[in-house]
Each structure stands twice: as structure tokens, then as C-alpha cells.
PDB file of C-alpha atoms in Angstrom:
ATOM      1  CA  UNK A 543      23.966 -15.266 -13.813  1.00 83.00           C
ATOM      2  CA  UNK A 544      25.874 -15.431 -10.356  1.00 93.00           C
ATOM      3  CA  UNK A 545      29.761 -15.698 -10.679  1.00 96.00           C
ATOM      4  CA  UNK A 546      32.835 -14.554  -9.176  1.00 94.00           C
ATOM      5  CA  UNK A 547      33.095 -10.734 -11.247  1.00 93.00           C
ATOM      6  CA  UNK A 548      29.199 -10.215 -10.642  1.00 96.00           C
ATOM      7  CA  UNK A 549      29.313 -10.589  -6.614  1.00 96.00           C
ATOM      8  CA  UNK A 550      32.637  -8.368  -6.380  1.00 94.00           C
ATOM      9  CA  UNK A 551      31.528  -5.836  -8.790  1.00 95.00           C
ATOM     10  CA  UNK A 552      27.670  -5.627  -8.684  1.00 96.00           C
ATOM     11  CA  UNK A 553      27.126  -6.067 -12.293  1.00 97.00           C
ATOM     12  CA  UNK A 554      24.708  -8.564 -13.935  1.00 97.00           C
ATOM     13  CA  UNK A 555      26.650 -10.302 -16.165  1.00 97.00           C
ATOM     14  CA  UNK A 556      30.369 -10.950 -16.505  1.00 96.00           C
ATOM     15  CA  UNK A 557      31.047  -8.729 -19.170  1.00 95.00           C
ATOM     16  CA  UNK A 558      33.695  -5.850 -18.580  1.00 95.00           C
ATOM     17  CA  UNK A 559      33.710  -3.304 -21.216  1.00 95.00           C
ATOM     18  CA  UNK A 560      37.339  -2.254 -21.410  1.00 90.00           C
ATOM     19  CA  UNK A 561      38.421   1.807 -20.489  1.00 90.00           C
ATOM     20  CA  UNK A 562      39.829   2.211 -24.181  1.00 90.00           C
ATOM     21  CA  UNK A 563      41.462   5.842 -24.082  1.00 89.00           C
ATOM     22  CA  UNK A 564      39.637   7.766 -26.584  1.00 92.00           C
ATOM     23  CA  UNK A 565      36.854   5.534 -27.270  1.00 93.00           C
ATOM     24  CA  UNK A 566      35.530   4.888 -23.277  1.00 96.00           C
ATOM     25  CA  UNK A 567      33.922   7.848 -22.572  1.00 97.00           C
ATOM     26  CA  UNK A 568      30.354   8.024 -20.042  1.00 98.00           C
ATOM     27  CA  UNK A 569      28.358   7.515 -22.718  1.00 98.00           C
ATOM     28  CA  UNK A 570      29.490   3.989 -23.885  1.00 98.00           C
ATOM     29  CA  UNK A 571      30.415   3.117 -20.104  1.00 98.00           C
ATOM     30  CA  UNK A 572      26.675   4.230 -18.899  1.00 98.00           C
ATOM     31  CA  UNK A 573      25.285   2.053 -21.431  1.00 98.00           C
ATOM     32  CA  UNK A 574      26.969  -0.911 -20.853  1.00 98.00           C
ATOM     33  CA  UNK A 575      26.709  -0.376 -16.872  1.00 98.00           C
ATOM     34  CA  UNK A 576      22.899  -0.058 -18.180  1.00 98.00           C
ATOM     35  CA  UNK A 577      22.917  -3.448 -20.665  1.00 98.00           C
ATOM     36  CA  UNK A 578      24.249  -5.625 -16.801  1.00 98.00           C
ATOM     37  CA  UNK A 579      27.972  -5.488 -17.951  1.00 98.00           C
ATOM     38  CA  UNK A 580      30.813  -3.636 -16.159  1.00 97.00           C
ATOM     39  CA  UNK A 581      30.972  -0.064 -18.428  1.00 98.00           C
ATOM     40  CA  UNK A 582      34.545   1.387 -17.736  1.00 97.00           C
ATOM     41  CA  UNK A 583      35.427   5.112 -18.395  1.00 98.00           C
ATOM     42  CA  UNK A 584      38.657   4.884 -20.424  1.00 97.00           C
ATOM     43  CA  UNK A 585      40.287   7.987 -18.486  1.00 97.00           C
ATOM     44  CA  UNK A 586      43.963   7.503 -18.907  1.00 94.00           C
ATOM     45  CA  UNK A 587      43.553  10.224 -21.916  1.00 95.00           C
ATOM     46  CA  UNK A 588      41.338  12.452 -19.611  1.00 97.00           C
ATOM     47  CA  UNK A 589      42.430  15.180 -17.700  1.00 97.00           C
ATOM     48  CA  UNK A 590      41.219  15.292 -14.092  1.00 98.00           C
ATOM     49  CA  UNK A 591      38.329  17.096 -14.534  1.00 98.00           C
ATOM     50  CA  UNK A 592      37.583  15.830 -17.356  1.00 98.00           C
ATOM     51  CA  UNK A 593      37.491  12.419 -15.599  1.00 98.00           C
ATOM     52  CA  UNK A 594      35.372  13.860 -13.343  1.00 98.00           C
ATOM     53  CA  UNK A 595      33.067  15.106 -15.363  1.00 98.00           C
ATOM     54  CA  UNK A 596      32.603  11.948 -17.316  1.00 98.00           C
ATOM     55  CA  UNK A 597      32.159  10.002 -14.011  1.00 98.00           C
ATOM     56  CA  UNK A 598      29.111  12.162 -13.040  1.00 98.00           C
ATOM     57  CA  UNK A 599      27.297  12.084 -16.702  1.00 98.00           C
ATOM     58  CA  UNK A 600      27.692   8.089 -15.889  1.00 98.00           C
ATOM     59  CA  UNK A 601      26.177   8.924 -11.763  1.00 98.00           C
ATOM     60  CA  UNK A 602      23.632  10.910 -14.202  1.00 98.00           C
ATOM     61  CA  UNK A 603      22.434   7.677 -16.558  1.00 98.00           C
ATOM     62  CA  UNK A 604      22.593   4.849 -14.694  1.00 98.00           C
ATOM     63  CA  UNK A 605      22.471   3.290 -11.075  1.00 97.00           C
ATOM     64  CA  UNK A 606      24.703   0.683 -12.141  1.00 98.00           C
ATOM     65  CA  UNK A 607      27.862   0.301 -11.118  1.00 97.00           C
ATOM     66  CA  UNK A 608      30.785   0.909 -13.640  1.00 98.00           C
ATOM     67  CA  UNK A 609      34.618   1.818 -13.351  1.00 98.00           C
ATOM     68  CA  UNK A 610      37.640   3.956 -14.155  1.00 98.00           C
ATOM     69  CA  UNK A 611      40.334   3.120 -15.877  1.00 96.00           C
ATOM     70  CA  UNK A 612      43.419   5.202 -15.227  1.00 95.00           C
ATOM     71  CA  UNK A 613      47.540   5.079 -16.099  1.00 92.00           C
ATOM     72  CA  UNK A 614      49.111   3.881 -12.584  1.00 88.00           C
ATOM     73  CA  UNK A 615      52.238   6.074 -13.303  1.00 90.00           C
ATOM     74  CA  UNK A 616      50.304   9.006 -14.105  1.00 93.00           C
ATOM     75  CA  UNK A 617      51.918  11.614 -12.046  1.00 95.00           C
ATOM     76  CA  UNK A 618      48.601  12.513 -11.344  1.00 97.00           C
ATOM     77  CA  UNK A 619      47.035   9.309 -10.352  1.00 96.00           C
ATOM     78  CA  UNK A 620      46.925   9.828  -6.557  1.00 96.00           C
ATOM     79  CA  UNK A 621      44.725  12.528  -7.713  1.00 98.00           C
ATOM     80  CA  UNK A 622      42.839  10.913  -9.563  1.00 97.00           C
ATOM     81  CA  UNK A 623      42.034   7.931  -7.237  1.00 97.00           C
ATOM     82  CA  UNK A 624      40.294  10.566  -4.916  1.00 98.00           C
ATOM     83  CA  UNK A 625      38.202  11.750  -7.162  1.00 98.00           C
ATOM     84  CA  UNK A 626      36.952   7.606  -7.670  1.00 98.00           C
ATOM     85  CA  UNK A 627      36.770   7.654  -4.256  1.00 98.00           C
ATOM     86  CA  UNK A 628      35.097  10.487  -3.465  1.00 98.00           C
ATOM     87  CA  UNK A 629      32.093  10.215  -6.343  1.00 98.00           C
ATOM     88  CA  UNK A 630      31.242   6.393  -5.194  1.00 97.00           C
ATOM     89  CA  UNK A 631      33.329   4.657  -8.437  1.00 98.00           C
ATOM     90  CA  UNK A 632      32.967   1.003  -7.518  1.00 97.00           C
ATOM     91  CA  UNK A 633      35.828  -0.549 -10.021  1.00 97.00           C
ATOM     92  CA  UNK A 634      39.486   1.037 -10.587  1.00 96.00           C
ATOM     93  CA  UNK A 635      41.157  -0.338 -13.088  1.00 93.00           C
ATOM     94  CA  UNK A 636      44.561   0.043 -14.082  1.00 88.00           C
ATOM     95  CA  UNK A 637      46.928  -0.124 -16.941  1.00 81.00           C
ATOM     96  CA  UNK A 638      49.951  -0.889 -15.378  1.00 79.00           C
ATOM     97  CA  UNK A 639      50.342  -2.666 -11.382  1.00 75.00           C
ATOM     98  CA  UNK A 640      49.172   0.639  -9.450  1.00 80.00           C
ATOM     99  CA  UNK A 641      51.122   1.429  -6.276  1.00 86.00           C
ATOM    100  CA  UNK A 642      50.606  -0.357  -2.988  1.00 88.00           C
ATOM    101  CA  UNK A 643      49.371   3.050  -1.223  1.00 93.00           C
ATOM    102  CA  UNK A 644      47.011   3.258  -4.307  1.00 92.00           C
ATOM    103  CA  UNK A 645      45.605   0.132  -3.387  1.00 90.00           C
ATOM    104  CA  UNK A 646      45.640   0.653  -0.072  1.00 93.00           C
ATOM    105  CA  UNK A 647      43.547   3.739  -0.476  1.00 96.00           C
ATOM    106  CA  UNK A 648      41.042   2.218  -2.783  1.00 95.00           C
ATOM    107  CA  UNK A 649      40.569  -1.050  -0.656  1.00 93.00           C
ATOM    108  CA  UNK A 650      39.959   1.421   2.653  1.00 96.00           C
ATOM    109  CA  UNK A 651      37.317   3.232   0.572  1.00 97.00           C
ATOM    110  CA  UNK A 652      35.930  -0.327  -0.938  1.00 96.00           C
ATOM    111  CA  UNK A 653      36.414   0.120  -4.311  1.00 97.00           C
ATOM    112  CA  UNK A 654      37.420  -2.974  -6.293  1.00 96.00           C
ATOM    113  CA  UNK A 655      40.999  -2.909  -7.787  1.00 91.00           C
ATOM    114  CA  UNK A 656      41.296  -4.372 -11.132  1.00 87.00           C
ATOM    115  CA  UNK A 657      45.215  -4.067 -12.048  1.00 80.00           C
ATOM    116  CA  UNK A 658      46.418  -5.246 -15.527  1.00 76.00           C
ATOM    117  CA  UNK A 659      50.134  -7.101 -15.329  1.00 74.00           C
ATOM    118  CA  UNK A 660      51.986  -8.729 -18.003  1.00 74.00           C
ATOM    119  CA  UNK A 661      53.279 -11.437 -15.915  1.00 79.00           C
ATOM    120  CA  UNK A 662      52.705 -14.260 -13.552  1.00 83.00           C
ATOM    121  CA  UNK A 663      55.162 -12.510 -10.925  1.00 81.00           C
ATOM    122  CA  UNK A 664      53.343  -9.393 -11.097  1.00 76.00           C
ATOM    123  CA  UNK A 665      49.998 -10.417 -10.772  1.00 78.00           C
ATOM    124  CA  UNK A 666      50.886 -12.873  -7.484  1.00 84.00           C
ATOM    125  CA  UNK A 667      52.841  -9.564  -5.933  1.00 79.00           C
ATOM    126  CA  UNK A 668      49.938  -7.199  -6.241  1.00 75.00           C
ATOM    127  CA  UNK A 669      47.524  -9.857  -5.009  1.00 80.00           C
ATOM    128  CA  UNK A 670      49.468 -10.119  -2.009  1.00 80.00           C
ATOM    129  CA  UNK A 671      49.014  -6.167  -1.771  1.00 76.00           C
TER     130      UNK A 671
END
């Protein structure tokens, strides 16, 4: 199946697995990366290396790509949005509108931004970004 999600993101089918803090670790995003779907690493309740670690057990299972899914005002998440970009993530995905330098930095590197936003307004301001 060919749609809009599976051309940006490289996954089979249009199924994101959410990055539920917690529950999202590499195993359950590897698999679902694995099954065609977009497996997210839930990473908000990780520490830095702890993301990172989790990011390479997913490098480790699967070929497929999969995202992160980190807190946009994390202190931290600057940080953190190296790390995607330095071990290949292909999907960030945010709980809250990240920062326009964040998504400057991840659209230089060519990783897909996938911001959540609560409103209309919100979404149509970080599109323009």
C-alpha cells in the first residue's frame, strides 16, 4: 500500500505505533518497524543515553525505519535531536510543537518531523516552519 505516510517515512503500511513513555521501548518499536508500520521509541521518559541506547538495539533488529519520540521542552532536547541525527533516526516526533531551530536542524539532516499540536493555529504555524 502506497500513501502519503509510507513515501515520507519509508514504512510499508500506514500504521504509526505511538512513542508511549514507559511502554515504547526498542523492543516494541523494532517489531513494529519489522511488521511494515512506523515503530516509535517512546523516549520522553529516557535519559539521553538511555535513548541512545534504545535507538541502537532498534539499528540492531531491524533495517526498517522507525522514530523517536521526545518532550520538545525538554531542556535537553537539543541534545537529544543530535543524537537522532547522528544514528540515522528517520522520524522525530514530538509531544508538544518543537522549536523552529529544532526543526530546522532535523529538516537539514532529513529526518521527518512529526509534531503533535492541540490546535488548528498551531499545526498551520509549524507547517509554515
Amino acid at each position: 500500500m502506497r500513501t502519503a505516510l509510507t513515501s515520507l517515512t519509508g514504512c510499508r503500511h500506514p500504521i504509526v505505533q505511538t512513542g508511549m513513555g514507559y511502554v515504547a521501548g526498542a523492543r516494541l518499536a523494532a517489531a513494529t518497524s519489522r511488521a511494515g508500520g512506523l515503530g516509535v521509541i517512546g523516549a520522553a521518559t529516557m535519559s539521553v543515553p538511555e535513548m541512545t541506547a534504545a535507538i541502537r538495539r532498534v539499528k540492531e533488529r531491524t533495517d526498517a525505519p522507525f522514530g523517536v519520540n521526545i518532550r520538545a521542552d525538554a531542556g535537553d532536547a537539543a541534545e537529544r535531536v543530535e543524537v537522532m541525527v547522528r544514528e540515522g533516526v528517520r522520524v522525530a516526533s514530538f509531544a508538544m510543537a518543537p522549536k523552529r531551530e529544532l526543526i530546522a536542524r532535523l529538516k537539514d539532516a532529513g529526518v521527518v518531523t512529526i509534531p503533535s499540536v492541540g490546535a488548528l493555529r498551531h499545526a498551520e504555524k509549524v507547517a509554515g516552519w
